[in-house]
Tab-separated table of C-alpha atoms in Angstrom:
chain	number	residue	atom	x	y	z
A	24	MET	CA	-16.149	6.083	-2.875
A	25	ILE	CA	-16.233	3.269	-0.309
A	26	GLU	CA	-14.264	1.044	-2.689
A	27	ILE	CA	-11.592	3.740	-3.035
A	28	LEU	CA	-11.323	4.135	0.737
A	29	LEU	CA	-11.059	0.369	1.194
A	30	LEU	CA	-8.452	0.168	-1.575
A	31	ALA	CA	-6.517	3.061	-0.001
A	32	PHE	CA	-6.700	1.407	3.398
A	33	ALA	CA	-5.527	-1.956	2.062
A	34	LEU	CA	-2.705	-0.505	-0.046
A	35	SER	CA	-1.438	1.589	2.852
A	36	MET	CA	-0.986	-1.463	5.101
A	37	ASP	CA	2.441	-2.310	3.601
A	38	ALA	CA	3.702	1.199	4.364
A	39	PHE	CA	2.032	1.072	7.785
A	40	ALA	CA	3.758	-2.209	8.629
A	41	VAL	CA	7.163	-0.899	7.499
A	42	SER	CA	6.592	2.345	9.428
A	43	ILE	CA	5.915	0.346	12.594
A	44	GLY	CA	9.190	-1.491	12.041
A	45	LEU	CA	11.047	1.766	11.451
A	46	GLY	CA	9.550	3.326	14.568
A	47	SER	CA	10.589	0.333	16.657
A	48	LYS	CA	14.206	0.820	15.526
A	49	GLN	CA	14.554	4.555	16.077
A	50	LYS	CA	13.807	6.081	19.455
A	51	THR	CA	14.983	9.654	18.705
A	52	ALA	CA	13.393	12.353	16.515
A	53	PRO	CA	10.040	10.582	16.104
A	54	VAL	CA	8.328	13.525	14.405
A	55	ALA	CA	11.073	13.799	11.773
A	56	LEU	CA	10.941	10.064	11.054
A	57	ALA	CA	7.130	10.067	10.941
A	58	LEU	CA	7.167	12.978	8.502
A	59	LYS	CA	9.833	11.326	6.358
A	60	ALA	CA	7.882	8.047	6.276
A	61	GLY	CA	4.585	9.797	5.535
A	62	VAL	CA	5.992	11.903	2.707
A	63	TYR	CA	7.982	9.130	1.012
A	64	PHE	CA	5.291	6.461	1.272
A	65	GLY	CA	2.464	8.910	0.523
A	66	ILE	CA	4.060	10.317	-2.642
A	67	PHE	CA	4.837	6.901	-4.053
A	68	GLN	CA	1.325	5.689	-3.234
A	69	VAL	CA	0.015	8.597	-5.339
A	70	LEU	CA	2.350	8.008	-8.278
A	71	MET	CA	2.280	4.228	-8.610
A	72	PRO	CA	-1.501	3.712	-8.866
A	73	LEU	CA	-1.603	6.595	-11.337
A	74	ILE	CA	0.992	4.809	-13.478
A	75	GLY	CA	-1.055	1.606	-13.176
A	76	TYR	CA	-4.227	3.468	-14.123
A	77	LEU	CA	-2.592	4.990	-17.215
A	78	GLY	CA	-1.256	1.577	-18.219
A	79	GLY	CA	-4.693	0.070	-17.666
A	80	LYS	CA	-6.289	2.749	-19.855
A	81	GLY	CA	-3.796	1.927	-22.593
A	82	ALA	CA	-4.584	-1.776	-22.381
A	83	ALA	CA	-8.327	-1.330	-21.863
A	84	GLY	CA	-9.163	-2.122	-25.472
A	85	LEU	CA	-7.213	-5.370	-25.312
A	86	VAL	CA	-8.843	-6.712	-22.159
A	87	GLU	CA	-12.162	-4.899	-22.158
A	88	ASN	CA	-14.307	-8.039	-22.194
A	89	TYR	CA	-12.558	-9.649	-19.252
A	90	ALA	CA	-11.146	-6.624	-17.373
A	91	HIS	CA	-13.036	-7.606	-14.201
A	92	TRP	CA	-11.262	-10.963	-14.201
A	93	VAL	CA	-7.886	-9.285	-14.723
A	94	ALA	CA	-8.619	-6.926	-11.821
A	95	PHE	CA	-9.706	-9.879	-9.684
A	96	LEU	CA	-6.500	-11.745	-10.526
A	97	LEU	CA	-4.282	-8.725	-9.793
A	98	LEU	CA	-5.970	-7.894	-6.497
A	99	THR	CA	-5.971	-11.530	-5.410
A	100	LEU	CA	-2.269	-11.896	-6.242
A	101	ILE	CA	-1.365	-8.672	-4.437
A	102	GLY	CA	-3.542	-9.598	-1.461
A	103	GLY	CA	-2.124	-13.120	-1.387
A	104	LYS	CA	1.413	-11.730	-1.469
A	105	MET	CA	0.615	-9.422	1.449
A	106	ILE	CA	-0.912	-12.299	3.406
A	107	TYR	CA	2.168	-14.440	2.719
A	108	GLU	CA	4.536	-11.611	3.694
A	109	SER	CA	2.639	-11.076	6.938
A	110	PHE	CA	4.129	-14.366	8.135
A	111	ALA	CA	7.703	-13.436	7.117
A	112	GLU	CA	10.252	-11.179	8.796
A	113	GLY	CA	9.994	-7.491	7.941
A	114	ILE	CA	12.319	-5.875	5.420
A	115	GLU	CA	13.353	-3.262	7.955
A	116	GLU	CA	15.066	-5.866	10.179
A	117	ASP	CA	18.282	-5.456	8.156
A	118	ILE	CA	18.288	-1.649	8.210
A	119	THR	CA	20.866	-0.083	10.504
A	120	GLN	CA	20.437	3.588	9.560
A	121	ILE	CA	17.315	5.283	8.164
A	122	THR	CA	18.624	7.508	5.361
A	123	HIS	CA	16.818	9.154	2.442
A	124	ARG	CA	18.173	6.421	0.169
A	125	VAL	CA	16.755	3.730	2.456
A	126	MET	CA	13.403	5.538	2.573
A	127	LEU	CA	13.359	5.808	-1.234
A	128	MET	CA	13.987	2.082	-1.595
A	129	LEU	CA	11.318	1.238	0.990
A	130	ALA	CA	8.821	3.595	-0.671
A	131	ILE	CA	9.366	1.945	-4.050
A	132	ALA	CA	9.172	-1.553	-2.555
A	133	THR	CA	5.926	-0.854	-0.689
A	134	SER	CA	4.238	0.860	-3.634
A	135	ILE	CA	4.898	-1.606	-6.466
A	136	ASP	CA	1.677	-3.390	-5.514
A	137	ALA	CA	-0.180	-0.091	-5.822
A	138	MET	CA	0.867	0.161	-9.468
A	139	ALA	CA	-0.840	-3.138	-10.256
A	140	ALA	CA	-3.869	-2.127	-8.183
A	141	GLY	CA	-4.039	1.129	-10.167
A	142	PHE	CA	-5.251	-0.937	-13.121
A	143	THR	CA	-8.474	-1.595	-11.225
A	144	LEU	CA	-9.183	2.143	-11.113
A	145	THR	CA	-10.067	1.916	-14.821
A	146	LEU	CA	-13.084	-0.182	-13.845
A	147	LEU	CA	-14.490	2.274	-11.325
A	148	ASP	CA	-16.537	5.345	-12.145
A	149	ILE	CA	-14.261	7.784	-10.313
A	150	ASN	CA	-11.775	10.558	-10.925
A	151	PRO	CA	-8.457	8.640	-11.029
A	152	LEU	CA	-6.358	11.578	-9.846
A	153	MET	CA	-8.665	12.101	-6.861
A	154	ALA	CA	-8.525	8.368	-6.084
A	155	CYS	CA	-4.714	8.414	-6.182
A	156	MET	CA	-4.628	11.481	-3.933
A	157	ILE	CA	-6.910	9.709	-1.442
A	158	ILE	CA	-4.662	6.629	-1.521
A	159	GLY	CA	-1.614	8.854	-0.917
A	160	ALA	CA	-3.276	10.780	1.922
A	161	VAL	CA	-4.409	7.601	3.678
A	162	THR	CA	-0.917	6.136	3.285
A	163	PHE	CA	0.639	9.329	4.677
A	164	GLY	CA	-1.610	9.112	7.730
A	165	PHE	CA	-0.998	5.417	8.381
A	166	SER	CA	2.766	5.839	7.885
A	167	TRP	CA	2.838	8.782	10.301
A	168	VAL	CA	0.910	6.875	12.955
A	169	GLY	CA	2.856	3.656	12.307
A	170	VAL	CA	6.144	5.242	13.363
A	171	PHE	CA	4.688	6.249	16.736
A	172	ILE	CA	3.029	2.870	17.247
A	173	GLY	CA	6.347	1.164	16.517
A	174	MET	CA	8.159	3.397	18.987
A	175	LYS	CA	5.647	2.613	21.739
A	176	SER	CA	4.859	-1.046	21.164
A	177	GLY	CA	7.566	-2.570	18.987
A	178	THR	CA	6.653	-4.709	15.987
A	179	TRP	CA	3.802	-6.894	17.305
A	180	LEU	CA	1.205	-5.114	15.099
A	181	GLU	CA	3.355	-5.096	11.957
A	182	SER	CA	2.367	-8.486	10.489
A	183	LYS	CA	-1.284	-8.104	11.483
A	184	ALA	CA	-1.558	-4.892	9.437
A	185	GLU	CA	-0.191	-6.603	6.330
A	186	LEU	CA	-2.473	-9.609	6.820
A	187	PHE	CA	-5.535	-7.372	7.181
A	188	GLY	CA	-4.606	-5.327	4.089
A	189	GLY	CA	-4.138	-8.500	2.039
A	190	VAL	CA	-7.525	-9.873	3.068
A	191	ILE	CA	-9.219	-6.591	2.092
A	192	LEU	CA	-7.607	-6.649	-1.372
A	193	VAL	CA	-8.758	-10.232	-1.966
A	194	LEU	CA	-12.297	-9.275	-0.888
A	195	ILE	CA	-12.340	-6.256	-3.225
A	196	GLY	CA	-11.213	-8.552	-6.053
A	197	LEU	CA	-13.998	-11.025	-5.262
A	198	LYS	CA	-16.545	-8.213	-5.244
A	199	MET	CA	-15.424	-7.156	-8.731
A	200	VAL	CA	-16.242	-10.542	-10.248
A	201	LEU	CA	-19.369	-11.214	-8.194
A	202	SER	CA	-21.135	-7.933	-8.954
C-alpha cells in the first residue's frame, strides 16, 4: 500500500505543477478552476494507469522473466523526464484562456507518464482498480490545492514539485530491482 501511495504521489506531481501554473494565471473563480483541474487531472490519472496495467497484463507472458527490469527502466525514464522538465518552462506559460479543450489537452499530457507507470502495477500484489482510484484521488487533491497555491504564491513551487515526483519514481524503480 505504501508503494501505491508513493506512486500516486509521484505521478500527481505533474498535475500539481501544472495546477500551480494555472492558478498563478487566473485570479478569478478559484473554486471553479480548482474543481476543473481536479476532475480533469484526476479522471485521466485513473484511466491511464489502468490502460497501462491492462497492456502490462497482456505483455506479461513476454517479459515475465525480466518484468522488474522493464518496470525499473520505465520508472527511471519517467522520473528522469520529470526531473529534466523541472528545469524547463512550464507548458501553461503559453495558455491565454483556460477552456475545457485546454484542460483536456493538459490532462492527457500530464497523464501519459501514468500509462507507462501502470505497467508496474502488474508486479504488485494489489487490486489494480483500487490502485488507479487512489492515484486519481491523490491527483485530484494535489490539483485542487495546486490551483490555490499558484494563486497565492505564483509559480515558485512548480518546478520543485516535478523534481520531487521524478526523484520518487526513480527511487521506486530502484527498489523494484534491488528487492
